[in-house]
Amino acid sequence: VCKRSSHPPASMGCGGGSAAQTANPPQNDLFEADDSEPEPSAASMFLSNSSGSSGSWRTVMNEDFRGGFGKFRTGGNGSKHYPSAKDRSGVALIENTSTLSSNVMSLNSGESRIRVDFSAYVVVFEGDDEFCLDSSSGGSNYKEEVCWSLRDIDNKEWTNVSWEFDAPSSSVSIRLRCAGNHKHDDVLIDEVQVRAQ
């Protein structure tokens, strides 16, 4: 729990950083063989802030990246699409400081919570690298919702991420942003789903 949460409960006694947070040594080949690969569509980690709130969620958007960036647009230098990577079909990549921003999605009257689910695979992250989820009501002036680093996620492992936040207005756009400092600070993104409640 301590290693996987950026804000663990005080009762867990996590304290400060640990040697377990050190990044794997840098590797430049994103597609090199890795015998520790998970099975397709499997993830060995899960991150969530889900409140477990009752009520049904309405799916607002699904994107599997099998036909390109689909419902997302790229920003900055370094966003790429791959037909397959790391045992997944249809994968988007953000690196260094590039972004993927979704189309603006309309919300129904009374919907005030957003839930974003996706899979992420970080490559060559070091201690000061992050990737973030941002939101906007109109596709500009994004607000940071959360960032993850090696305190939360491991290099070279698919992680299922689920994050909830208050809807910014009657519409929402999400942005996945890499906050790295090198062109090899990569995040692969797969299977994005946005829901509203």
Coordinates of C-alpha atoms in Angstrom, one line a residue:
V1 CA 0.0 0.0 0.0
C2 CA 2.8 2.4 0.9
K3 CA 4.6 2.0 -2.4
R4 CA 1.5 2.1 -4.5
S5 CA -0.3 5.2 -3.0
S6 CA 0.8 8.8 -3.2
H7 CA -1.3 9.6 -0.1
P8 CA -1.5 6.5 2.1
P9 CA -3.5 6.7 5.3
A10 CA -1.4 7.7 8.3
S11 CA -2.5 4.5 10.0
M12 CA -0.4 2.5 7.5
G13 CA 2.9 4.0 8.9
C14 CA 4.4 4.5 5.5
G15 CA 6.6 7.5 6.4
G16 CA 9.0 8.9 3.7
G17 CA 10.5 7.4 0.6
S18 CA 12.3 4.0 0.4
A19 CA 14.8 2.3 -1.8
A20 CA 12.0 0.4 -3.3
Q21 CA 11.0 3.5 -5.2
T22 CA 14.2 3.6 -7.3
A23 CA 13.5 3.3 -11.0
N24 CA 14.7 0.5 -13.2
P25 CA 17.9 1.2 -15.1
P26 CA 17.1 3.2 -18.3
Q27 CA 16.5 1.2 -21.5
N28 CA 16.0 2.8 -24.8
D29 CA 14.1 0.1 -26.8
L30 CA 10.4 0.3 -26.0
F31 CA 9.7 -3.0 -27.7
E32 CA 12.7 -5.1 -26.5
A33 CA 11.9 -8.6 -25.3
D34 CA 10.8 -8.8 -21.7
D35 CA 10.3 -12.2 -20.2
S36 CA 8.3 -10.7 -17.3
E37 CA 5.5 -9.5 -19.6
P38 CA 1.9 -10.0 -18.3
E39 CA -0.6 -12.0 -20.3
P40 CA -2.6 -9.9 -22.8
S41 CA -5.2 -7.7 -21.2
A42 CA -3.9 -8.6 -17.8
A43 CA -2.5 -6.0 -15.4
S44 CA -0.4 -6.7 -12.4
M45 CA -1.3 -3.5 -10.5
F46 CA -4.4 -1.5 -9.9
L47 CA -4.7 2.2 -8.8
S48 CA -8.0 3.7 -7.7
N49 CA -9.6 6.5 -5.7
S50 CA -13.1 5.0 -6.2
S51 CA -15.5 6.1 -3.5
G52 CA -17.6 3.1 -4.1
S53 CA -20.6 5.4 -4.5
S54 CA -23.9 3.9 -5.3
G55 CA -25.8 4.6 -8.4
S56 CA -25.2 3.7 -12.0
W57 CA -22.5 5.1 -14.3
R58 CA -23.2 6.1 -17.9
T59 CA -20.5 5.4 -20.4
V60 CA -19.7 8.7 -22.1
M61 CA -16.7 7.5 -24.2
N62 CA -14.7 4.3 -25.0
E63 CA -11.4 4.4 -26.9
D64 CA -9.3 1.3 -27.6
F65 CA -6.8 3.1 -30.0
R66 CA -7.1 0.2 -32.5
G67 CA -7.8 2.6 -35.4
G68 CA -5.3 5.4 -34.4
F69 CA -5.8 8.1 -31.8
G70 CA -9.6 8.0 -32.3
K71 CA -11.4 10.3 -29.9
F72 CA -8.1 11.9 -28.8
R73 CA -5.9 14.6 -30.2
T74 CA -2.1 14.8 -29.6
G75 CA -0.3 17.7 -28.1
G76 CA 3.4 18.5 -27.9
N77 CA 6.1 16.4 -29.5
G78 CA 6.3 12.7 -29.0
S79 CA 2.8 11.3 -29.0
K80 CA 2.6 8.2 -31.1
H81 CA 0.2 5.4 -32.0
Y82 CA 1.2 1.8 -32.3
P83 CA -1.0 -1.0 -33.8
S84 CA 0.3 -3.2 -31.0
A85 CA 2.9 -3.0 -28.2
K86 CA 3.6 -4.9 -25.0
D87 CA 1.0 -7.6 -25.7
R88 CA -1.8 -5.1 -26.4
S89 CA -3.6 -4.2 -29.6
G90 CA -4.0 -0.5 -30.3
V91 CA -1.7 1.6 -28.0
A92 CA -1.1 5.3 -27.7
L93 CA 2.2 6.6 -26.3
I94 CA 3.0 9.9 -24.6
E95 CA 6.5 10.8 -23.8
N96 CA 8.6 13.6 -22.2
T97 CA 6.0 16.4 -22.1
S98 CA 3.5 15.3 -24.8
T99 CA -0.3 14.9 -24.2
L100 CA -3.4 13.1 -25.4
S101 CA -6.6 15.2 -25.0
S102 CA -10.1 13.8 -25.6
N103 CA -12.9 15.4 -27.6
V104 CA -15.3 17.4 -25.4
M105 CA -18.0 15.1 -24.1
S106 CA -21.5 16.3 -23.1
L107 CA -22.9 15.3 -19.7
N108 CA -26.6 14.7 -18.9
S109 CA -28.5 17.0 -16.5
G110 CA -27.6 16.0 -12.9
E111 CA -24.3 14.2 -13.8
S112 CA -21.7 15.6 -11.4
R113 CA -19.0 12.9 -11.2
I114 CA -16.6 11.6 -13.8
R115 CA -14.8 8.3 -13.7
V116 CA -11.9 7.6 -16.0
D117 CA -10.6 4.0 -16.4
F118 CA -7.5 3.1 -18.5
S119 CA -4.4 0.9 -18.6
A120 CA -0.9 2.5 -18.4
Y121 CA 2.6 1.1 -18.9
V122 CA 5.5 3.4 -17.9
V123 CA 8.9 2.9 -19.5
V124 CA 12.2 4.3 -18.2
F125 CA 10.6 6.6 -15.5
E126 CA 12.9 7.9 -12.9
G127 CA 12.0 9.3 -9.4
D128 CA 11.1 12.8 -10.7
D129 CA 8.9 11.7 -13.7
E130 CA 5.1 11.7 -13.6
F131 CA 2.1 11.2 -15.8
C132 CA -1.1 13.1 -15.0
L133 CA -4.8 13.1 -15.6
D134 CA -6.2 16.6 -16.3
S135 CA -9.8 17.8 -16.9
S136 CA -11.4 20.7 -18.7
S137 CA -15.0 21.8 -19.4
G138 CA -14.3 22.9 -23.0
G139 CA -11.1 21.4 -24.1
S140 CA -8.8 24.2 -23.0
N141 CA -7.6 25.6 -19.6
Y142 CA -7.1 22.1 -18.2
K143 CA -7.0 21.5 -14.4
E144 CA -4.7 18.8 -12.9
E145 CA -6.7 16.1 -11.2
V146 CA -4.0 13.7 -10.2
C147 CA -0.4 12.7 -11.1
W148 CA 1.3 9.3 -10.6
S149 CA 5.0 8.6 -10.3
L150 CA 7.2 5.6 -9.3
R151 CA 5.7 6.0 -5.8
D152 CA 2.4 4.7 -7.3
I153 CA 3.3 2.7 -10.4
D154 CA 6.2 0.4 -11.5
N155 CA 8.2 0.6 -14.7
K156 CA 7.4 -2.1 -17.3
E157 CA 4.1 -3.3 -15.8
W158 CA 0.6 -2.7 -17.1
T159 CA -1.5 -1.0 -14.4
N160 CA -5.2 -0.5 -14.5
V161 CA -6.1 3.0 -13.3
S162 CA -9.5 4.2 -12.2
W163 CA -10.0 7.8 -11.0
E164 CA -13.0 9.8 -10.1
F165 CA -13.4 13.6 -9.9
D166 CA -16.1 16.3 -9.9
A167 CA -17.4 17.2 -13.3
P168 CA -16.1 20.6 -14.3
S169 CA -19.5 21.6 -15.9
S170 CA -22.0 20.2 -18.2
S171 CA -19.2 18.9 -20.5
V172 CA -15.8 17.4 -19.9
S173 CA -12.6 16.7 -21.8
I174 CA -9.8 14.7 -20.2
R175 CA -6.1 15.0 -20.9
L176 CA -3.4 12.4 -20.2
R177 CA -0.1 14.2 -19.8
C178 CA 3.5 12.9 -19.5
A179 CA 5.5 15.1 -17.1
G180 CA 9.0 13.7 -17.8
N181 CA 12.3 15.3 -18.6
H182 CA 13.7 13.0 -21.3
K183 CA 12.4 11.7 -24.7
H184 CA 12.6 8.2 -23.3
D185 CA 10.2 8.9 -20.4
D186 CA 7.3 7.0 -22.0
V187 CA 3.8 6.1 -21.0
L188 CA 1.8 3.6 -23.1
I189 CA -2.0 4.1 -22.8
D190 CA -4.7 1.5 -23.7
E191 CA -8.5 1.1 -23.3
V192 CA -9.7 4.4 -22.0
Q193 CA -13.3 4.6 -20.7
V194 CA -15.0 7.8 -19.4
R195 CA -18.2 7.5 -17.4
A196 CA -20.5 10.0 -15.7
Q197 CA -22.8 9.8 -12.7

